[in-house]
Amino acid sequence: MSKTTLGLIAAGSAAAGASITALIFSSRSSTPITTPASTIPAPAPLTSGFPAPQPVLTPVPQPLPSTTLPLAPVNPPGVLKYGLTPAISDTSITPSHLAAYNRMTRNPHWVAEHFTPQSLSLNNASRRNSVFYEDAAIPPMFRAKLSDYFRSGYDRGHQVPAADAKWSQDAMDSTFVLSNMCPQVGDGFNRDYWAHFEDFCRNLTKSYPSVRVVTGPLYLPKQYPDGKWRVSYEVIGNPPNVAVPTHFYKVIYGEESLHNPTCKVALGAFVLPNTEIPNSKSLRDFEVPLEAVERASGLIFADKLPIERRKKLCSDINCEIMVREFDRVKQQRTALNAGQIAPAQIAQESRRW
């Protein structure tokens, strides 16, 4: 089985992996599609004094003059006089990120962030001073609400992490807006593998002086026992209106220079299922072609970046997450000594790790 086929298969999520194989892992043909030329044959050369047979040309019907067209008895655009607002992606610019919001799913379409070694070295903010809040720029009927997440069983999952915006309290606070959130599985994903992945992105500043990341949700189909493919996802809230993504993607741009507009850029694309993922899983298993994310998201990435300036991220650096299990064990032991958790709970957590 090819690497691209294996790309998103996480432990315990075989169906999700199969869906990705069918939906986004098929590569576009590299053979250009051409339009056939005219089928009218060219005249044959003259032979032995006999003229070559000439092709029979079929007359091409000409359109009737506009004066002879019948007057249309209907006027579909007439409905616009009553008002018909098309689907809107509410775009927002905050101190920490640029984003587009999906009113139907109550999740972001995408969020884009930028960080550098300097921005990450600053420590002028604390999560303890930040609170989750609703996005007042989104109309109330389309807005994700704090109550939608209450007892939902899902985390309010940052798409732009708070840890990427420690350079100011305002920047960190802006990451807590609900339009930057998606429902994410907590244990084993948002608080574990996904957090390690976010840390991997920050560590890229050791190799690149400028890093940009676009993150967003996906809603991918899976194959059912009857052989058909269907998109199925949970919806939370009261009334149920916030979609729970089946997967998440990150597209990473590692820029070799912060100021040179013609520098090379290392590109990497990853798709992870919204489910518990063992920390032993290789990040390379979730690497996908950039085209795969484009097919699944409907977005086009880096189309203005010339091919000669592109590099493959995972050919340039080691695409593996670093899991600090000893930190988790130390935290659990501290909680045990404080009487906050029972020894059996530590044993259970250790088996899960």
CSV table of C-alpha atoms in Angstrom, one decimal:
chain,number,residue,atom,x,y,z
A,1,MET,CA,0.0,0.0,0.0
A,2,SER,CA,1.4,3.4,-0.9
A,3,LYS,CA,2.4,6.0,1.6
A,4,THR,CA,-0.3,8.4,0.4
A,5,THR,CA,-2.9,5.6,1.0
A,6,LEU,CA,-1.7,5.2,4.5
A,7,GLY,CA,-1.5,8.9,5.1
A,8,LEU,CA,-4.3,9.5,7.6
A,9,ILE,CA,-5.0,6.1,9.1
A,10,ALA,CA,-4.8,6.6,12.8
A,11,ALA,CA,-5.2,3.7,15.3
A,12,GLY,CA,-8.8,2.9,16.0
A,13,SER,CA,-9.9,4.9,13.0
A,14,ALA,CA,-9.8,2.5,10.0
A,15,ALA,CA,-13.0,3.8,8.5
A,16,ALA,CA,-11.7,7.4,8.7
A,17,GLY,CA,-8.5,6.3,7.0
A,18,ALA,CA,-10.4,4.5,4.2
A,19,SER,CA,-12.5,7.6,3.6
A,20,ILE,CA,-9.5,9.7,3.1
A,21,THR,CA,-8.0,7.2,0.7
A,22,ALA,CA,-11.1,7.5,-1.5
A,23,LEU,CA,-11.7,11.3,-1.2
A,24,ILE,CA,-8.4,13.1,-1.1
A,25,PHE,CA,-5.6,10.6,-1.8
A,26,SER,CA,-6.2,10.2,-5.5
A,27,SER,CA,-3.6,12.3,-7.4
A,28,ARG,CA,-4.5,14.3,-10.4
A,29,SER,CA,-3.2,12.9,-13.7
A,30,SER,CA,0.0,14.7,-14.8
A,31,THR,CA,-1.0,14.2,-18.5
A,32,PRO,CA,-2.4,17.5,-19.8
A,33,ILE,CA,-6.0,17.4,-21.1
A,34,THR,CA,-6.1,18.7,-24.7
A,35,THR,CA,-9.1,19.7,-26.8
A,36,PRO,CA,-9.2,17.9,-30.2
A,37,ALA,CA,-8.5,20.0,-33.2
A,38,SER,CA,-11.0,20.5,-36.0
A,39,THR,CA,-12.0,17.2,-37.7
A,40,ILE,CA,-12.2,18.8,-41.2
A,41,PRO,CA,-9.6,16.8,-43.2
A,42,ALA,CA,-6.9,18.7,-45.1
A,43,PRO,CA,-7.0,18.5,-48.9
A,44,ALA,CA,-5.1,15.5,-50.3
A,45,PRO,CA,-2.1,16.2,-52.6
A,46,LEU,CA,-2.6,16.2,-56.4
A,47,THR,CA,-1.7,12.9,-58.1
A,48,SER,CA,-1.2,12.1,-61.8
A,49,GLY,CA,-3.0,15.2,-63.0
A,50,PHE,CA,-6.2,14.3,-61.2
A,51,PRO,CA,-7.4,16.9,-58.7
A,52,ALA,CA,-7.6,15.6,-55.1
A,53,PRO,CA,-11.1,15.0,-53.8
A,54,GLN,CA,-12.3,17.9,-51.7
A,55,PRO,CA,-13.9,17.4,-48.3
A,56,VAL,CA,-17.6,17.9,-47.8
A,57,LEU,CA,-18.1,20.8,-45.4
A,58,THR,CA,-21.1,20.7,-43.2
A,59,PRO,CA,-22.7,24.1,-42.7
A,60,VAL,CA,-22.6,25.4,-39.2
A,61,PRO,CA,-26.0,26.6,-37.9
A,62,GLN,CA,-25.9,30.3,-37.2
A,63,PRO,CA,-27.7,31.8,-34.2
A,64,LEU,CA,-30.9,33.6,-35.0
A,65,PRO,CA,-30.8,37.4,-34.9
A,66,SER,CA,-31.8,38.7,-31.4
A,67,THR,CA,-34.9,40.4,-32.9
A,68,THR,CA,-36.3,37.0,-33.7
A,69,LEU,CA,-35.8,35.4,-30.3
A,70,PRO,CA,-39.0,34.8,-28.3
A,71,LEU,CA,-39.5,37.0,-25.2
A,72,ALA,CA,-38.7,34.9,-22.1
A,73,PRO,CA,-41.9,34.3,-20.1
A,74,VAL,CA,-40.0,34.1,-16.8
A,75,ASN,CA,-37.6,36.3,-14.8
A,76,PRO,CA,-35.6,34.2,-12.2
A,77,PRO,CA,-33.4,37.1,-11.1
A,78,GLY,CA,-36.6,38.9,-10.0
A,79,VAL,CA,-36.4,37.1,-6.6
A,80,LEU,CA,-33.4,39.4,-5.8
A,81,LYS,CA,-35.8,42.3,-5.3
A,82,TYR,CA,-36.8,40.6,-2.1
A,83,GLY,CA,-33.2,40.1,-1.0
A,84,LEU,CA,-31.2,36.9,-1.2
A,85,THR,CA,-27.8,37.0,0.6
A,86,PRO,CA,-25.4,34.3,-0.7
A,87,ALA,CA,-23.2,32.2,1.6
A,88,ILE,CA,-20.8,34.4,3.4
A,89,SER,CA,-17.4,33.7,4.8
A,90,ASP,CA,-17.0,36.2,7.6
A,91,THR,CA,-13.4,37.3,7.4
A,92,SER,CA,-11.7,38.7,10.5
A,93,ILE,CA,-8.3,40.1,11.3
A,94,THR,CA,-7.2,39.8,14.9
A,95,PRO,CA,-3.8,40.5,16.6
A,96,SER,CA,-3.1,36.7,16.5
A,97,HIS,CA,-4.6,35.5,13.2
A,98,LEU,CA,-6.5,36.0,10.0
A,99,ALA,CA,-9.7,33.8,9.6
A,100,ALA,CA,-12.7,33.0,7.6
A,101,TYR,CA,-15.8,31.7,9.4
A,102,ASN,CA,-18.4,29.2,8.1
A,103,ARG,CA,-21.9,30.2,9.1
A,104,MET,CA,-23.3,26.8,8.3
A,105,THR,CA,-21.0,24.7,10.5
A,106,ARG,CA,-20.3,27.4,13.1
A,107,ASN,CA,-16.6,26.5,12.7
A,108,PRO,CA,-13.9,28.5,10.9
A,109,HIS,CA,-13.3,27.7,7.2
A,110,TRP,CA,-9.6,28.4,7.9
A,111,VAL,CA,-7.3,30.4,10.2
A,112,ALA,CA,-3.9,31.7,9.3
A,113,GLU,CA,-1.1,32.6,11.7
A,114,HIS,CA,2.5,33.7,11.5
A,115,PHE,CA,5.2,33.4,14.1
A,116,THR,CA,9.0,33.9,14.3
A,117,PRO,CA,11.7,33.0,16.8
A,118,GLN,CA,11.3,36.5,18.2
A,119,SER,CA,7.6,36.4,18.6
A,120,LEU,CA,7.8,33.0,20.4
A,121,SER,CA,10.6,34.2,22.7
A,122,LEU,CA,8.3,37.0,24.2
A,123,ASN,CA,6.3,36.1,27.3
A,124,ASN,CA,4.0,39.0,27.8
A,125,ALA,CA,0.7,37.0,28.3
A,126,SER,CA,-0.9,34.2,30.4
A,127,ARG,CA,-3.7,31.9,29.7
A,128,ARG,CA,-4.9,32.5,33.2
A,129,ASN,CA,-5.9,36.0,32.1
A,130,SER,CA,-7.9,34.8,29.0
A,131,VAL,CA,-11.5,33.6,28.8
A,132,PHE,CA,-13.5,32.0,26.0
A,133,TYR,CA,-15.9,34.4,24.4
A,134,GLU,CA,-18.4,34.6,21.6
A,135,ASP,CA,-17.6,36.5,18.4
A,136,ALA,CA,-19.8,39.5,18.4
A,137,ALA,CA,-18.9,40.2,14.7
A,138,ILE,CA,-20.9,37.1,13.7
A,139,PRO,CA,-24.8,37.6,13.5
A,140,PRO,CA,-26.4,35.9,16.5
A,141,MET,CA,-28.3,33.3,14.5
A,142,PHE,CA,-25.0,32.0,12.9
A,143,ARG,CA,-22.8,32.4,15.9
A,144,ALA,CA,-21.2,29.6,17.9
A,145,LYS,CA,-22.2,30.1,21.6
A,146,LEU,CA,-20.5,29.1,24.8
A,147,SER,CA,-23.6,27.1,25.8
A,148,ASP,CA,-23.2,25.0,22.6
A,149,TYR,CA,-20.0,23.4,24.1
A,150,PHE,CA,-21.5,23.0,27.6
A,151,ARG,CA,-21.4,19.3,28.5
A,152,SER,CA,-20.9,18.4,24.9
A,153,GLY,CA,-18.1,16.0,25.6
A,154,TYR,CA,-15.8,18.0,23.3
A,155,ASP,CA,-13.0,20.5,24.0
A,156,ARG,CA,-13.2,24.0,22.6
A,157,GLY,CA,-10.2,23.3,20.3
A,158,HIS,CA,-8.1,26.3,19.4
A,159,GLN,CA,-7.2,26.4,15.7
A,160,VAL,CA,-4.6,29.0,16.4
A,161,PRO,CA,-3.0,27.9,19.7
A,162,ALA,CA,-2.8,30.4,22.6
A,163,ALA,CA,0.8,29.4,23.0
A,164,ASP,CA,1.6,30.9,19.6
A,165,ALA,CA,0.5,34.4,20.8
A,166,LYS,CA,2.4,35.0,24.0
A,167,TRP,CA,3.9,38.2,22.7
A,168,SER,CA,0.9,40.2,24.0
A,169,GLN,CA,-2.1,39.6,26.2
A,170,ASP,CA,-4.4,41.1,23.5
A,171,ALA,CA,-3.0,38.6,21.0
A,172,MET,CA,-3.5,35.7,23.3
A,173,ASP,CA,-7.0,36.8,24.2
A,174,SER,CA,-7.9,36.9,20.6
A,175,THR,CA,-7.2,33.2,20.2
A,176,PHE,CA,-10.0,32.5,22.7
A,177,VAL,CA,-12.8,33.8,20.5
A,178,LEU,CA,-15.2,31.0,19.5
A,179,SER,CA,-14.8,31.7,15.8
A,180,ASN,CA,-11.2,30.3,16.4
A,181,MET,CA,-12.6,27.1,17.9
A,182,CYS,CA,-13.8,23.7,16.7
A,183,PRO,CA,-15.2,20.8,18.8
A,184,GLN,CA,-12.2,18.5,19.3
A,185,VAL,CA,-11.8,15.2,21.1
A,186,GLY,CA,-10.0,16.0,24.4
A,187,ASP,CA,-8.0,13.1,25.8
A,188,GLY,CA,-5.8,11.6,23.2
A,189,PHE,CA,-6.1,14.4,20.7
A,190,ASN,CA,-6.6,18.1,21.6
A,191,ARG,CA,-4.7,17.6,24.9
A,192,ASP,CA,-2.2,15.1,23.6
A,193,TYR,CA,-1.3,14.4,19.9
A,194,TRP,CA,-2.7,17.7,18.5
A,195,ALA,CA,-0.9,19.6,21.2
A,196,HIS,CA,2.4,17.9,20.3
A,197,PHE,CA,1.7,18.7,16.7
A,198,GLU,CA,1.3,22.4,17.6
A,199,ASP,CA,4.6,22.3,19.5
A,200,PHE,CA,6.2,20.7,16.4
A,201,CYS,CA,5.1,23.8,14.4
A,202,ARG,CA,6.6,26.2,16.9
A,203,ASN,CA,9.9,24.2,16.9
A,204,LEU,CA,10.1,24.9,13.1
A,205,THR,CA,11.4,28.3,14.0
A,206,LYS,CA,14.7,26.6,14.9
A,207,SER,CA,15.1,25.8,11.2
A,208,TYR,CA,13.2,28.7,9.6
A,209,PRO,CA,13.2,32.4,10.6
A,210,SER,CA,9.5,32.8,9.6
A,211,VAL,CA,6.7,30.2,9.8
A,212,ARG,CA,3.2,30.5,8.6
A,213,VAL,CA,0.4,27.9,9.3
A,214,VAL,CA,-3.1,27.6,7.9
A,215,THR,CA,-5.4,25.4,10.0
A,216,GLY,CA,-8.9,24.2,9.5
A,217,PRO,CA,-11.6,21.5,9.9
A,218,LEU,CA,-12.6,18.9,7.3
A,219,TYR,CA,-15.8,16.8,7.0
A,220,LEU,CA,-14.8,13.7,5.1
A,221,PRO,CA,-16.9,10.7,4.0
A,222,LYS,CA,-16.5,7.1,5.1
A,223,GLN,CA,-17.6,3.9,3.5
A,224,TYR,CA,-20.6,2.1,5.0
A,225,PRO,CA,-21.4,-1.6,4.9
A,226,ASP,CA,-23.6,-1.2,1.8
A,227,GLY,CA,-20.5,0.0,0.0
A,228,LYS,CA,-21.7,3.6,-0.4
A,229,TRP,CA,-19.8,6.7,0.9
A,230,ARG,CA,-21.5,9.2,3.1
A,231,VAL,CA,-20.5,12.3,5.1
A,232,SER,CA,-21.6,11.9,8.7
A,233,TYR,CA,-20.6,14.1,11.6
A,234,GLU,CA,-22.0,14.9,15.0
A,235,VAL,CA,-23.6,18.3,15.7
A,236,ILE,CA,-23.6,19.8,19.2
A,237,GLY,CA,-25.5,22.6,20.9
A,238,ASN,CA,-29.0,23.5,21.8
A,239,PRO,CA,-30.5,23.5,19.2
A,240,PRO,CA,-27.8,21.3,17.6
A,241,ASN,CA,-25.9,23.6,15.2
A,242,VAL,CA,-22.1,23.4,15.8
A,243,ALA,CA,-20.6,20.7,13.5
A,244,VAL,CA,-18.0,18.3,14.9
A,245,PRO,CA,-15.3,18.0,12.2
A,246,THR,CA,-14.2,14.5,11.3
A,247,HIS,CA,-10.6,15.7,10.6
A,248,PHE,CA,-8.3,18.7,10.8
A,249,TYR,CA,-5.6,19.9,8.5
A,250,LYS,CA,-2.5,22.1,8.7
A,251,VAL,CA,-0.7,23.6,5.8
A,252,ILE,CA,2.8,24.8,6.8
A,253,TYR,CA,5.1,27.3,5.1
A,254,GLY,CA,8.6,27.4,6.4
A,255,GLU,CA,10.2,30.6,4.9
A,256,GLU,CA,14.0,30.7,4.6
A,257,SER,CA,14.0,34.4,5.1
A,258,LEU,CA,11.8,36.9,6.9
A,259,HIS,CA,12.4,39.8,4.6
A,260,ASN,CA,13.5,38.3,1.2
A,261,PRO,CA,10.4,38.1,-1.0
A,262,THR,CA,12.1,35.6,-3.3
A,263,CYS,CA,13.3,33.1,-0.7
A,264,LYS,CA,12.6,29.4,-0.9
A,265,VAL,CA,9.6,28.1,1.1
A,266,ALA,CA,9.3,24.6,2.6
A,267,LEU,CA,5.7,23.4,2.2
A,268,GLY,CA,4.1,20.6,4.2
A,269,ALA,CA,0.5,19.5,4.5
A,270,PHE,CA,-1.0,17.2,7.2
A,271,VAL,CA,-4.5,15.8,7.9
A,272,LEU,CA,-5.3,14.2,11.3
A,273,PRO,CA,-8.6,12.5,12.3
A,274,ASN,CA,-10.5,14.0,15.2
A,275,THR,CA,-10.1,11.0,17.4
A,276,GLU,CA,-7.6,9.6,20.0
A,277,ILE,CA,-4.2,9.1,18.4
A,278,PRO,CA,-1.4,7.2,20.2
A,279,ASN,CA,1.6,9.4,20.9
A,280,SER,CA,3.7,6.7,19.3
A,281,LYS,CA,2.2,7.4,15.9
A,282,SER,CA,4.6,9.0,13.4
A,283,LEU,CA,3.6,12.4,12.1
A,284,ARG,CA,4.8,11.3,8.7
A,285,ASP,CA,1.8,9.0,8.6
A,286,PHE,CA,-0.4,12.1,8.4
A,287,GLU,CA,1.6,13.9,5.7
A,288,VAL,CA,-0.5,14.3,2.5
A,289,PRO,CA,0.0,16.0,-0.8
A,290,LEU,CA,-1.0,19.7,-0.8
A,291,GLU,CA,-3.5,18.8,-3.5
A,292,ALA,CA,-5.2,16.4,-1.1
A,293,VAL,CA,-6.1,19.2,1.3
A,294,GLU,CA,-7.2,21.4,-1.6
A,295,ARG,CA,-9.6,18.7,-2.8
A,296,ALA,CA,-11.0,18.2,0.7
A,297,SER,CA,-11.3,21.8,1.7
A,298,GLY,CA,-12.1,23.6,-1.5
A,299,LEU,CA,-9.2,25.9,-0.9
A,300,ILE,CA,-6.2,26.6,-3.1
A,301,PHE,CA,-2.9,27.0,-1.4
A,302,ALA,CA,0.4,28.7,-2.6
A,303,ASP,CA,-0.8,29.1,-6.2
A,304,LYS,CA,1.2,32.3,-6.4
A,305,LEU,CA,4.4,30.5,-5.2
A,306,PRO,CA,6.6,29.5,-8.2
A,307,ILE,CA,7.7,25.9,-8.4
A,308,GLU,CA,11.3,26.9,-8.3
A,309,ARG,CA,10.9,28.5,-4.9
A,310,ARG,CA,9.2,25.4,-3.3
A,311,LYS,CA,10.7,22.7,-1.1
A,312,LYS,CA,9.2,19.8,0.6
A,313,LEU,CA,9.1,20.4,4.4
A,314,CYS,CA,9.6,16.8,5.4
A,315,SER,CA,12.6,16.4,3.0
A,316,ASP,CA,14.1,19.5,4.6
A,317,ILE,CA,13.6,18.6,8.3
A,318,ASN,CA,12.6,15.6,10.4
A,319,CYS,CA,8.8,15.6,10.6
A,320,GLU,CA,8.3,13.9,13.9
A,321,ILE,CA,6.6,15.1,17.0
A,322,MET,CA,8.4,15.2,20.4
A,323,VAL,CA,6.3,13.7,23.2
A,324,ARG,CA,7.3,14.7,26.7
A,325,GLU,CA,5.8,11.8,28.6
A,326,PHE,CA,7.9,12.5,31.6
A,327,ASP,CA,6.2,15.8,32.0
A,328,ARG,CA,2.8,14.1,32.2
A,329,VAL,CA,4.1,11.6,34.7
A,330,LYS,CA,5.6,14.3,36.8
A,331,GLN,CA,2.3,16.2,36.8
A,332,GLN,CA,0.4,13.1,37.8
A,333,ARG,CA,2.7,12.4,40.7
A,334,THR,CA,2.4,15.9,41.9
A,335,ALA,CA,-1.4,15.6,41.8
A,336,LEU,CA,-1.1,12.3,43.6
A,337,ASN,CA,1.0,13.8,46.4
A,338,ALA,CA,-1.5,16.6,46.7
A,339,GLY,CA,-4.4,14.0,47.1
A,340,GLN,CA,-6.1,15.3,43.9
A,341,ILE,CA,-6.2,12.0,42.1
A,342,ALA,CA,-6.1,8.3,43.1
A,343,PRO,CA,-3.2,5.9,42.3
A,344,ALA,CA,-5.6,3.7,40.2
A,345,GLN,CA,-6.2,6.7,38.0
A,346,ILE,CA,-2.4,7.1,37.3
A,347,ALA,CA,-2.2,3.4,36.4
A,348,GLN,CA,-5.1,3.7,34.0
A,349,GLU,CA,-3.6,6.8,32.4
A,350,SER,CA,-0.2,5.2,32.1
A,351,ARG,CA,-1.7,2.2,30.2
A,352,ARG,CA,-3.4,4.7,27.8
A,353,TRP,CA,-0.1,6.4,27.1
